[in-house]
PDB file of C-alpha atoms in Angstrom:
ATOM      1  CA  MET H   1    -204.788-177.100  74.160  1.00 54.00           C
ATOM      2  CA  ARG H   2    -203.481-180.411  72.582  1.00 45.00           C
ATOM      3  CA  LYS H   3    -199.630-179.153  73.068  1.00 52.00           C
ATOM      4  CA  ILE H   4    -200.462-178.678  76.809  1.00 53.00           C
ATOM      5  CA  PHE H   5    -201.896-182.124  77.295  1.00 42.00           C
ATOM      6  CA  PHE H   6    -199.129-183.614  75.484  1.00 42.00           C
ATOM      7  CA  ALA H   7    -196.905-181.932  77.996  1.00 48.00           C
ATOM      8  CA  LEU H   8    -199.118-183.672  80.897  1.00 47.00           C
ATOM      9  CA  LEU H   9    -198.471-186.988  79.218  1.00 40.00           C
ATOM     10  CA  PHE H  10    -194.873-186.317  79.013  1.00 43.00           C
ATOM     11  CA  LEU H  11    -194.216-185.769  82.715  1.00 45.00           C
ATOM     12  CA  GLY H  12    -194.623-189.458  83.853  1.00 42.00           C
ATOM     13  CA  SER H  13    -192.258-190.284  86.841  1.00 36.00           C
ATOM     14  CA  VAL H  14    -188.939-188.966  87.769  1.00 36.00           C
ATOM     15  CA  PRO H  15    -186.338-191.692  88.400  1.00 40.00           C
ATOM     16  CA  ILE H  16    -184.124-190.532  85.658  1.00 36.00           C
ATOM     17  CA  VAL H  17    -183.391-187.473  87.691  1.00 38.00           C
ATOM     18  CA  LEU H  18    -182.947-189.482  90.844  1.00 41.00           C
ATOM     19  CA  ALA H  19    -180.600-191.953  89.240  1.00 46.00           C
ATOM     20  CA  GLN H  20    -178.234-189.227  87.792  1.00 49.00           C
ATOM     21  CA  ASN H  21    -178.224-187.837  91.330  1.00 68.00           C
ATOM     22  CA  LYS H  22    -177.106-191.242  92.755  1.00 76.00           C
ATOM     23  CA  ARG H  23    -174.323-191.626  90.145  1.00 81.00           C
ATOM     24  CA  VAL H  24    -172.890-188.153  91.075  1.00 78.00           C
ATOM     25  CA  LEU H  25    -173.043-188.989  94.734  1.00 78.00           C
ATOM     26  CA  ASP H  26    -171.285-192.406  94.155  1.00 78.00           C
ATOM     27  CA  SER H  27    -168.712-190.734  92.095  1.00 83.00           C
ATOM     28  CA  LEU H  28    -167.985-187.785  94.705  1.00 83.00           C
ATOM     29  CA  SER H  29    -167.989-190.698  97.389  1.00 78.00           C
ATOM     30  CA  GLN H  30    -165.203-192.861  95.686  1.00 83.00           C
ATOM     31  CA  ALA H  31    -163.327-189.460  95.283  1.00 81.00           C
ATOM     32  CA  TYR H  32    -163.402-188.682  99.087  1.00 79.00           C
ATOM     33  CA  LEU H  33    -162.280-192.253  99.767  1.00 83.00           C
ATOM     34  CA  HIS H  34    -159.297-192.002  97.538  1.00 81.00           C
ATOM     35  CA  THR H  35    -157.824-188.698  98.392  1.00 84.00           C
ATOM     36  CA  ARG H  36    -155.329-188.231 101.424  1.00 86.00           C
ATOM     37  CA  HIS H  37    -155.437-184.339 101.372  1.00 92.00           C
ATOM     38  CA  ASP H  38    -157.710-182.554 103.926  1.00 90.00           C
ATOM     39  CA  SER H  39    -158.168-179.763 101.584  1.00 92.00           C
ATOM     40  CA  SER H  40    -159.589-181.880  98.906  1.00 91.00           C
ATOM     41  CA  LYS H  41    -161.781-183.879 101.437  1.00 89.00           C
ATOM     42  CA  SER H  42    -163.325-180.694 102.407  1.00 92.00           C
ATOM     43  CA  LEU H  43    -164.093-179.473  98.641  1.00 90.00           C
ATOM     44  CA  ILE H  44    -165.522-183.036  97.948  1.00 88.00           C
ATOM     45  CA  LEU H  45    -167.726-183.120 101.027  1.00 88.00           C
ATOM     46  CA  SER H  46    -169.034-179.614 100.330  1.00 89.00           C
ATOM     47  CA  SER H  47    -170.095-181.049  96.600  1.00 88.00           C
ATOM     48  CA  ILE H  48    -171.652-184.087  98.272  1.00 88.00           C
ATOM     49  CA  SER H  49    -173.453-181.753 100.453  1.00 86.00           C
ATOM     50  CA  GLN H  50    -174.811-179.624  97.689  1.00 85.00           C
ATOM     51  CA  GLN H  51    -176.576-182.755  96.152  1.00 86.00           C
ATOM     52  CA  TYR H  52    -178.879-183.169  99.155  1.00 84.00           C
ATOM     53  CA  ARG H  53    -180.146-179.485  98.728  1.00 81.00           C
ATOM     54  CA  ILE H  54    -183.529-180.568  97.210  1.00 74.00           C
ATOM     55  CA  SER H  55    -184.346-183.869  98.915  1.00 76.00           C
ATOM     56  CA  LYS H  56    -182.483-183.859 102.153  1.00 85.00           C
ATOM     57  CA  PRO H  57    -181.430-180.510 103.288  1.00 89.00           C
ATOM     58  CA  ASP H  58    -180.613-181.626 106.806  1.00 90.00           C
ATOM     59  CA  THR H  59    -178.308-184.181 105.570  1.00 90.00           C
ATOM     60  CA  GLY H  60    -176.579-181.543 103.510  1.00 90.00           C
ATOM     61  CA  ILE H  61    -176.125-179.071 106.164  1.00 92.00           C
ATOM     62  CA  TYR H  62    -174.670-182.026 108.541  1.00 93.00           C
ATOM     63  CA  ILE H  63    -172.181-183.031 105.610  1.00 91.00           C
ATOM     64  CA  GLY H  64    -171.456-179.154 104.792  1.00 93.00           C
ATOM     65  CA  GLU H  65    -170.482-178.785 108.576  1.00 94.00           C
ATOM     66  CA  LYS H  66    -168.076-181.498 108.323  1.00 93.00           C
ATOM     67  CA  ALA H  67    -166.524-179.814 105.395  1.00 92.00           C
ATOM     68  CA  LEU H  68    -166.521-176.585 107.128  1.00 94.00           C
ATOM     69  CA  GLN H  69    -164.722-178.202 110.129  1.00 95.00           C
ATOM     70  CA  ILE H  70    -161.921-179.752 108.285  1.00 93.00           C
ATOM     71  CA  SER H  71    -161.146-176.497 106.349  1.00 95.00           C
ATOM     72  CA  GLU H  72    -161.052-174.562 109.633  1.00 95.00           C
ATOM     73  CA  LYS H  73    -158.764-176.809 111.187  1.00 95.00           C
ATOM     74  CA  ILE H  74    -156.322-176.432 108.168  1.00 96.00           C
ATOM     75  CA  GLY H  75    -156.932-172.807 107.704  1.00 96.00           C
ATOM     76  CA  PHE H  76    -158.062-173.346 104.219  1.00 95.00           C
ATOM     77  CA  ASP H  77    -160.129-170.487 103.043  1.00 96.00           C
ATOM     78  CA  LYS H  78    -161.319-171.784  99.716  1.00 96.00           C
ATOM     79  CA  GLY H  79    -162.811-174.840 101.606  1.00 95.00           C
ATOM     80  CA  LYS H  80    -164.423-172.499 104.225  1.00 97.00           C
ATOM     81  CA  ASN H  81    -165.803-170.526 101.363  1.00 96.00           C
ATOM     82  CA  ASN H  82    -167.386-173.537  99.633  1.00 95.00           C
ATOM     83  CA  ALA H  83    -168.972-175.021 102.766  1.00 95.00           C
ATOM     84  CA  CYS H  84    -170.482-171.810 104.053  1.00 97.00           C
ATOM     85  CA  TYR H  85    -172.121-171.150 100.510  1.00 96.00           C
ATOM     86  CA  VAL H  86    -173.552-174.862 100.521  1.00 95.00           C
ATOM     87  CA  ILE H  87    -174.757-174.666 104.082  1.00 96.00           C
ATOM     88  CA  GLY H  88    -176.289-171.248 103.471  1.00 96.00           C
ATOM     89  CA  THR H  89    -178.257-172.776 100.197  1.00 94.00           C
ATOM     90  CA  MET H  90    -179.302-175.888 102.529  1.00 93.00           C
ATOM     91  CA  TYR H  91    -180.867-173.382 105.310  1.00 94.00           C
ATOM     92  CA  GLU H  92    -182.523-171.380 102.311  1.00 92.00           C
ATOM     93  CA  ALA H  93    -183.878-174.605 101.002  1.00 89.00           C
ATOM     94  CA  LYS H  94    -185.524-175.290 104.460  1.00 88.00           C
ATOM     95  CA  GLY H  95    -186.766-171.714 104.632  1.00 88.00           C
ATOM     96  CA  ASN H  96    -184.348-171.048 107.678  1.00 93.00           C
ATOM     97  CA  TYR H  97    -183.348-167.472 106.330  1.00 95.00           C
ATOM     98  CA  THR H  98    -181.681-166.082 109.451  1.00 95.00           C
ATOM     99  CA  GLN H  99    -178.965-169.190 109.290  1.00 96.00           C
ATOM    100  CA  ALA H 100    -178.834-168.933 105.586  1.00 96.00           C
ATOM    101  CA  LEU H 101    -178.083-165.026 105.561  1.00 97.00           C
ATOM    102  CA  SER H 102    -175.330-165.872 108.348  1.00 97.00           C
ATOM    103  CA  TYR H 103    -173.320-168.479 106.405  1.00 97.00           C
ATOM    104  CA  LEU H 104    -173.770-166.679 102.999  1.00 98.00           C
ATOM    105  CA  GLN H 105    -172.588-163.522 104.399  1.00 97.00           C
ATOM    106  CA  LYS H 106    -169.579-165.406 105.905  1.00 97.00           C
ATOM    107  CA  SER H 107    -169.172-166.936 102.184  1.00 97.00           C
ATOM    108  CA  LEU H 108    -169.233-163.308 100.567  1.00 97.00           C
ATOM    109  CA  ALA H 109    -166.410-161.965 102.984  1.00 97.00           C
ATOM    110  CA  LEU H 110    -164.164-165.097 102.229  1.00 97.00           C
ATOM    111  CA  SER H 111    -165.102-164.684  98.535  1.00 96.00           C
ATOM    112  CA  GLU H 112    -164.141-161.190  98.701  1.00 97.00           C
ATOM    113  CA  LYS H 113    -161.042-161.780 100.680  1.00 96.00           C
ATOM    114  CA  LEU H 114    -159.923-164.367  97.823  1.00 96.00           C
ATOM    115  CA  LYS H 115    -160.709-161.759  95.285  1.00 95.00           C
ATOM    116  CA  ASN H 116    -163.050-164.504  93.498  1.00 95.00           C
ATOM    117  CA  ASP H 117    -165.785-162.378  91.502  1.00 95.00           C
ATOM    118  CA  ARG H 118    -167.384-165.756  90.437  1.00 94.00           C
ATOM    119  CA  ASP H 119    -168.032-166.625  93.956  1.00 96.00           C
ATOM    120  CA  ILE H 120    -168.583-162.928  94.987  1.00 97.00           C
ATOM    121  CA  ILE H 121    -171.496-162.973  92.449  1.00 97.00           C
ATOM    122  CA  LYS H 122    -172.859-166.238  93.400  1.00 95.00           C
ATOM    123  CA  ASN H 123    -173.221-165.085  97.038  1.00 97.00           C
ATOM    124  CA  LEU H 124    -174.534-161.675  95.926  1.00 97.00           C
ATOM    125  CA  ASN H 125    -177.419-163.213  93.948  1.00 95.00           C
ATOM    126  CA  GLN H 126    -178.057-165.828  96.609  1.00 96.00           C
ATOM    127  CA  LEU H 127    -178.425-163.031  99.392  1.00 97.00           C
ATOM    128  CA  GLY H 128    -180.448-160.745  96.892  1.00 96.00           C
ATOM    129  CA  SER H 129    -183.114-163.440  96.517  1.00 94.00           C
ATOM    130  CA  ILE H 130    -183.122-164.313 100.369  1.00 96.00           C
ATOM    131  CA  TYR H 131    -183.673-160.446 101.139  1.00 96.00           C
ATOM    132  CA  GLY H 132    -186.690-160.574  98.217  1.00 94.00           C
ATOM    133  CA  GLU H 133    -188.261-163.572 100.207  1.00 91.00           C
ATOM    134  CA  LEU H 134    -188.109-161.678 103.735  1.00 93.00           C
ATOM    135  CA  GLY H 135    -189.507-158.553 101.711  1.00 93.00           C
ATOM    136  CA  ASN H 136    -186.372-156.440 102.150  1.00 95.00           C
ATOM    137  CA  PHE H 137    -186.622-155.305  98.528  1.00 95.00           C
ATOM    138  CA  THR H 138    -184.023-152.621  99.067  1.00 96.00           C
ATOM    139  CA  LYS H 139    -181.415-154.952 100.330  1.00 97.00           C
ATOM    140  CA  SER H 140    -182.577-157.382  97.667  1.00 97.00           C
ATOM    141  CA  LEU H 141    -181.919-154.903  94.774  1.00 97.00           C
ATOM    142  CA  GLU H 142    -178.700-153.401  96.158  1.00 97.00           C
ATOM    143  CA  ASN H 143    -177.281-157.170  96.105  1.00 97.00           C
ATOM    144  CA  HIS H 144    -178.488-157.926  92.531  1.00 97.00           C
ATOM    145  CA  GLN H 145    -177.493-154.607  91.184  1.00 97.00           C
ATOM    146  CA  ARG H 146    -173.887-155.265  92.538  1.00 97.00           C
ATOM    147  CA  ALA H 147    -173.947-158.786  90.740  1.00 97.00           C
ATOM    148  CA  LEU H 148    -175.084-156.859  87.842  1.00 97.00           C
ATOM    149  CA  ASP H 149    -172.304-154.415  87.843  1.00 97.00           C
ATOM    150  CA  ILE H 150    -169.665-156.899  88.193  1.00 97.00           C
ATOM    151  CA  ASP H 151    -170.777-159.221  85.257  1.00 96.00           C
ATOM    152  CA  GLU H 152    -171.183-155.892  83.051  1.00 96.00           C
ATOM    153  CA  LYS H 153    -167.797-155.095  83.521  1.00 95.00           C
ATOM    154  CA  ALA H 154    -166.462-158.490  82.738  1.00 94.00           C
ATOM    155  CA  GLY H 155    -168.496-158.773  79.563  1.00 95.00           C
ATOM    156  CA  ASN H 156    -170.220-161.775  80.982  1.00 95.00           C
ATOM    157  CA  LEU H 157    -173.962-161.896  79.384  1.00 97.00           C
ATOM    158  CA  GLN H 158    -174.830-165.267  81.097  1.00 95.00           C
ATOM    159  CA  GLY H 159    -174.273-163.213  84.229  1.00 95.00           C
ATOM    160  CA  VAL H 160    -175.661-160.213  83.349  1.00 97.00           C
ATOM    161  CA  SER H 161    -179.019-162.025  81.952  1.00 97.00           C
ATOM    162  CA  ARG H 162    -179.129-163.827  85.461  1.00 95.00           C
ATOM    163  CA  SER H 163    -178.959-160.629  87.663  1.00 96.00           C
ATOM    164  CA  LEU H 164    -181.348-158.980  85.084  1.00 97.00           C
ATOM    165  CA  ASN H 165    -183.808-161.907  85.771  1.00 96.00           C
ATOM    166  CA  ASN H 166    -183.038-161.521  89.674  1.00 95.00           C
ATOM    167  CA  ILE H 167    -183.987-157.642  89.651  1.00 97.00           C
ATOM    168  CA  GLY H 168    -187.039-158.662  87.660  1.00 97.00           C
ATOM    169  CA  ASN H 169    -188.255-161.028  90.302  1.00 95.00           C
ATOM    170  CA  THR H 170    -187.551-158.306  93.230  1.00 96.00           C
ATOM    171  CA  TYR H 171    -189.822-155.868  91.236  1.00 96.00           C
ATOM    172  CA  SER H 172    -192.248-158.635  90.670  1.00 95.00           C
ATOM    173  CA  SER H 173    -192.497-159.339  94.465  1.00 93.00           C
ATOM    174  CA  GLN H 174    -192.986-155.743  95.031  1.00 92.00           C
ATOM    175  CA  GLY H 175    -195.893-155.627  92.593  1.00 93.00           C
ATOM    176  CA  GLU H 176    -194.238-153.451  90.216  1.00 96.00           C
ATOM    177  CA  SER H 177    -195.252-155.475  87.170  1.00 96.00           C
ATOM    178  CA  GLU H 178    -194.103-153.016  84.440  1.00 97.00           C
ATOM    179  CA  LYS H 179    -190.755-152.704  85.816  1.00 97.00           C
ATOM    180  CA  ALA H 180    -190.524-156.464  86.125  1.00 97.00           C
ATOM    181  CA  LEU H 181    -191.409-156.922  82.439  1.00 97.00           C
ATOM    182  CA  GLU H 182    -188.824-154.410  81.515  1.00 97.00           C
ATOM    183  CA  TYR H 183    -186.065-156.362  83.245  1.00 98.00           C
ATOM    184  CA  TYR H 184    -187.414-159.950  82.106  1.00 98.00           C
ATOM    185  CA  TYR H 185    -187.613-158.684  78.413  1.00 98.00           C
ATOM    186  CA  LYS H 186    -183.995-157.336  78.722  1.00 98.00           C
ATOM    187  CA  CYS H 187    -183.129-160.806  80.126  1.00 98.00           C
ATOM    188  CA  LEU H 188    -185.033-162.595  77.359  1.00 98.00           C
ATOM    189  CA  ALA H 189    -183.114-160.784  74.556  1.00 98.00           C
ATOM    190  CA  ILE H 190    -179.446-161.642  76.065  1.00 97.00           C
ATOM    191  CA  LYS H 191    -180.807-165.342  76.455  1.00 97.00           C
ATOM    192  CA  GLU H 192    -182.028-165.406  72.785  1.00 97.00           C
ATOM    193  CA  LYS H 193    -178.544-163.592  71.697  1.00 97.00           C
ATOM    194  CA  ILE H 194    -176.467-166.390  73.440  1.00 96.00           C
ATOM    195  CA  GLY H 195    -178.814-169.326  72.336  1.00 96.00           C
ATOM    196  CA  ASP H 196    -179.680-170.183  75.975  1.00 96.00           C
ATOM    197  CA  LYS H 197    -182.948-172.024  75.218  1.00 96.00           C
ATOM    198  CA  GLN H 198    -183.381-173.078  79.089  1.00 95.00           C
ATOM    199  CA  GLY H 199    -183.108-169.408  79.810  1.00 96.00           C
ATOM    200  CA  VAL H 200    -185.533-168.373  77.195  1.00 97.00           C
ATOM    201  CA  ALA H 201    -188.115-170.700  78.704  1.00 97.00           C
ATOM    202  CA  ARG H 202    -187.546-169.185  82.070  1.00 96.00           C
ATOM    203  CA  SER H 203    -187.891-165.673  80.919  1.00 97.00           C
ATOM    204  CA  LEU H 204    -191.225-166.523  78.974  1.00 98.00           C
ATOM    205  CA  HIS H 205    -192.561-168.281  82.057  1.00 97.00           C
ATOM    206  CA  ASN H 206    -191.735-165.167  84.110  1.00 97.00           C
ATOM    207  CA  ILE H 207    -193.384-162.949  81.595  1.00 98.00           C
ATOM    208  CA  GLY H 208    -196.321-165.143  81.375  1.00 98.00           C
ATOM    209  CA  VAL H 209    -196.822-164.858  85.329  1.00 97.00           C
ATOM    210  CA  ILE H 210    -196.773-161.096  85.143  1.00 97.00           C
ATOM    211  CA  TYR H 211    -199.294-160.906  82.294  1.00 97.00           C
ATOM    212  CA  ASP H 212    -201.615-163.205  84.331  1.00 96.00           C
ATOM    213  CA  ALA H 213    -201.177-160.765  87.268  1.00 94.00           C
ATOM    214  CA  GLN H 214    -201.960-157.884  85.071  1.00 95.00           C
ATOM    215  CA  GLY H 215    -205.250-159.642  83.782  1.00 95.00           C
ATOM    216  CA  LYS H 216    -203.998-160.363  80.379  1.00 97.00           C
ATOM    217  CA  THR H 217    -204.795-163.978  80.540  1.00 96.00           C
ATOM    218  CA  GLU H 218    -204.857-164.836  76.743  1.00 96.00           C
ATOM    219  CA  LYS H 219    -201.562-162.892  76.458  1.00 97.00           C
ATOM    220  CA  ALA H 220    -200.400-165.001  79.547  1.00 97.00           C
ATOM    221  CA  LEU H 221    -201.220-168.103  78.137  1.00 97.00           C
ATOM    222  CA  GLU H 222    -199.708-167.452  74.610  1.00 97.00           C
ATOM    223  CA  THR H 223    -196.482-166.730  76.165  1.00 98.00           C
ATOM    224  CA  LEU H 224    -196.409-169.539  78.919  1.00 98.00           C
ATOM    225  CA  GLN H 225    -197.221-172.076  76.008  1.00 96.00           C
ATOM    226  CA  LYS H 226    -194.046-170.928  74.181  1.00 97.00           C
ATOM    227  CA  GLY H 227    -192.057-171.584  77.299  1.00 97.00           C
ATOM    228  CA  LEU H 228    -193.788-174.847  77.623  1.00 96.00           C
ATOM    229  CA  GLU H 229    -192.792-176.229  74.260  1.00 96.00           C
ATOM    230  CA  ILE H 230    -189.450-175.215  74.780  1.00 97.00           C
ATOM    231  CA  ARG H 231    -189.081-177.283  78.105  1.00 95.00           C
ATOM    232  CA  ASP H 232    -190.887-179.928  76.500  1.00 92.00           C
ATOM    233  CA  LYS H 233    -188.256-180.159  73.760  1.00 94.00           C
ATOM    234  CA  LEU H 234    -185.421-180.166  76.303  1.00 95.00           C
ATOM    235  CA  GLY H 235    -187.094-182.919  78.340  1.00 92.00           C
ATOM    236  CA  ASP H 236    -187.034-180.493  81.272  1.00 92.00           C
ATOM    237  CA  LYS H 237    -189.518-182.483  83.609  1.00 89.00           C
ATOM    238  CA  ARG H 238    -189.143-179.962  86.499  1.00 91.00           C
ATOM    239  CA  GLY H 239    -189.492-176.929  84.235  1.00 92.00           C
ATOM    240  CA  VAL H 240    -192.618-178.291  82.512  1.00 93.00           C
ATOM    241  CA  ALA H 241    -194.076-179.102  85.941  1.00 93.00           C
ATOM    242  CA  SER H 242    -193.336-175.488  87.211  1.00 94.00           C
ATOM    243  CA  ILE H 243    -194.786-173.927  83.983  1.00 95.00           C
ATOM    244  CA  LEU H 244    -197.792-176.091  84.120  1.00 95.00           C
ATOM    245  CA  SER H 245    -198.511-174.630  87.769  1.00 95.00           C
ATOM    246  CA  SER H 246    -198.446-171.205  86.371  1.00 96.00           C
ATOM    247  CA  ILE H 247    -200.785-172.387  83.339  1.00 96.00           C
ATOM    248  CA  GLY H 248    -203.187-173.704  86.124  1.00 96.00           C
ATOM    249  CA  ALA H 249    -203.357-170.330  87.794  1.00 95.00           C
ATOM    250  CA  VAL H 250    -204.114-168.747  84.436  1.00 97.00           C
ATOM    251  CA  TYR H 251    -206.896-171.207  83.804  1.00 97.00           C
ATOM    252  CA  ARG H 252    -208.392-170.579  87.251  1.00 96.00           C
ATOM    253  CA  ASN H 253    -208.635-166.876  86.510  1.00 94.00           C
ATOM    254  CA  GLN H 254    -210.255-167.720  83.404  1.00 95.00           C
ATOM    255  CA  GLY H 255    -212.843-169.892  85.266  1.00 96.00           C
ATOM    256  CA  LYS H 256    -211.878-173.179  83.386  1.00 96.00           C
ATOM    257  CA  TYR H 257    -211.383-175.033  86.825  1.00 96.00           C
ATOM    258  CA  ASP H 258    -211.030-178.586  85.272  1.00 95.00           C
ATOM    259  CA  LEU H 259    -208.137-177.738  83.399  1.00 96.00           C
ATOM    260  CA  SER H 260    -206.576-175.630  86.032  1.00 96.00           C
ATOM    261  CA  LEU H 261    -206.974-178.532  88.356  1.00 96.00           C
ATOM    262  CA  GLU H 262    -205.365-180.927  85.638  1.00 95.00           C
ATOM    263  CA  CYS H 263    -202.349-179.022  85.317  1.00 95.00           C
ATOM    264  CA  TYR H 264    -201.890-178.400  88.945  1.00 94.00           C
ATOM    265  CA  GLU H 265    -202.327-182.107  89.902  1.00 94.00           C
ATOM    266  CA  LYS H 266    -199.525-183.010  87.137  1.00 92.00           C
ATOM    267  CA  SER H 267    -197.263-180.254  88.591  1.00 94.00           C
ATOM    268  CA  LEU H 268    -197.653-181.393  92.168  1.00 93.00           C
ATOM    269  CA  GLU H 269    -197.008-184.958  91.129  1.00 91.00           C
ATOM    270  CA  VAL H 270    -193.537-184.344  89.841  1.00 87.00           C
ATOM    271  CA  HIS H 271    -192.643-181.885  92.806  1.00 87.00           C
ATOM    272  CA  GLU H 272    -193.586-184.311  95.329  1.00 88.00           C
ATOM    273  CA  LYS H 273    -191.354-186.936  93.833  1.00 85.00           C
ATOM    274  CA  LEU H 274    -188.620-184.707  94.174  1.00 81.00           C
ATOM    275  CA  ASN H 275    -189.506-183.649  97.681  1.00 80.00           C
ATOM    276  CA  GLU H 276    -189.537-180.051  96.555  1.00 81.00           C
ATOM    277  CA  LYS H 277    -191.573-178.529  99.368  1.00 82.00           C
ATOM    278  CA  LYS H 278    -191.032-174.895  98.438  1.00 82.00           C
ATOM    279  CA  LYS H 279    -192.626-175.722  95.195  1.00 88.00           C
ATOM    280  CA  ILE H 280    -195.462-177.786  96.461  1.00 91.00           C
ATOM    281  CA  VAL H 281    -196.752-175.316  99.029  1.00 91.00           C
ATOM    282  CA  PRO H 282    -197.908-172.876  96.406  1.00 92.00           C
ATOM    283  CA  ILE H 283    -199.092-175.557  94.240  1.00 93.00           C
ATOM    284  CA  LEU H 284    -201.551-176.867  97.110  1.00 94.00           C
ATOM    285  CA  ASN H 285    -202.446-173.333  97.633  1.00 94.00           C
ATOM    286  CA  GLY H 286    -203.565-172.881  93.897  1.00 94.00           C
ATOM    287  CA  ILE H 287    -205.449-176.290  93.985  1.00 94.00           C
ATOM    288  CA  ALA H 288    -207.322-174.816  97.233  1.00 95.00           C
ATOM    289  CA  GLN H 289    -208.389-171.736  95.550  1.00 95.00           C
ATOM    290  CA  THR H 290    -209.490-173.403  92.405  1.00 95.00           C
ATOM    291  CA  TYR H 291    -211.551-175.827  94.451  1.00 94.00           C
ATOM    292  CA  GLN H 292    -212.972-172.656  96.283  1.00 95.00           C
ATOM    293  CA  LYS H 293    -213.950-171.042  93.056  1.00 94.00           C
ATOM    294  CA  LYS H 294    -215.498-174.244  91.614  1.00 93.00           C
ATOM    295  CA  GLY H 295    -217.535-174.416  94.934  1.00 94.00           C
ATOM    296  CA  ASP H 296    -216.194-177.358  96.390  1.00 93.00           C
ATOM    297  CA  TYR H 297    -215.316-176.027  99.916  1.00 95.00           C
ATOM    298  CA  GLN H 298    -214.382-179.387 101.530  1.00 95.00           C
ATOM    299  CA  LYS H 299    -211.501-180.006  99.167  1.00 93.00           C
ATOM    300  CA  SER H 300    -210.534-176.597  99.222  1.00 94.00           C
ATOM    301  CA  ILE H 301    -210.201-176.745 102.984  1.00 93.00           C
ATOM    302  CA  SER H 302    -208.113-180.018 102.958  1.00 94.00           C
ATOM    303  CA  TYR H 303    -205.560-178.516 100.341  1.00 92.00           C
ATOM    304  CA  ALA H 304    -205.283-175.443 102.275  1.00 92.00           C
ATOM    305  CA  GLU H 305    -204.722-177.371 105.432  1.00 92.00           C
ATOM    306  CA  ARG H 306    -202.035-179.615 103.854  1.00 90.00           C
ATOM    307  CA  SER H 307    -200.380-176.540 102.336  1.00 90.00           C
ATOM    308  CA  LEU H 308    -200.348-174.777 105.991  1.00 90.00           C
ATOM    309  CA  GLN H 309    -198.965-177.994 107.598  1.00 89.00           C
ATOM    310  CA  MET H 310    -196.029-178.101 105.146  1.00 87.00           C
ATOM    311  CA  SER H 311    -195.158-174.504 105.489  1.00 83.00           C
ATOM    312  CA  GLU H 312    -195.155-174.611 109.071  1.00 82.00           C
ATOM    313  CA  ALA H 313    -192.861-177.891 108.988  1.00 81.00           C
ATOM    314  CA  MET H 314    -190.596-176.113 107.058  1.00 74.00           C
ATOM    315  CA  GLN H 315    -190.010-173.255 109.528  1.00 67.00           C
ATOM    316  CA  THR H 316    -189.149-175.801 112.252  1.00 59.00           C
TER     317      THR H 316
END
């Protein structure tokens, strides 16, 4: 309990993350101004575009389109590939999956033309995740399995673990909790083997969520706590906020509503500062459900309406 509240105090504000983003943008902008080659300009614009994925995806799309136009004008396939990928991820961040799929499929075709396995895998994983969001689990698994096969053949353990995690996510979305746990634990074993602490924390988070869904709340809390401690030590504020949201759900399921709300509110504070709308919507839903369980129906309706409004705005 004390460790959880230490994490709540640790969150604070998030100006460091925003400052780091600004420094990257300043550096990329200077590089763009000093290059004379259109190919370099296209690649730099794609990198600039990616920096807006979380905060301002519409701005990212505009810049990405400029990068794509330059590359198309000079017949630069690598630039077209990069631009299509980042534009696709921007649309994915906005929740516009139709457009996201269109651009990512173009990027995949270009990656295959260039025989760039790294970019092929990147696109396959992104496509697999979007198909999962759309409920097309067959296509989701096909894409993630193809990425897994390529990484296994290359002996890329980091890539293998990523695909195992993605397959676990797909099974989790289908409600196949035991299959999800199987893949999450395989992923965890590799993350521990290669010393990827951030990856270990992510796997523990996923496993804890599954245990909560199975009604094993004590096991869920124990697992999530381990992940929280790792993210605390890493100084990962976004990760701490994410896992606190899951801990909030466990406390709600245990009937500990005040603890649940405290975790949710701290998580919400960070994600709002980062303007991560896809994260905010489920947190607002979680808070609404907690107030409903607590018997405070007025607040429950208020948070549910906020969640609905934000979700609808993301679709426009």
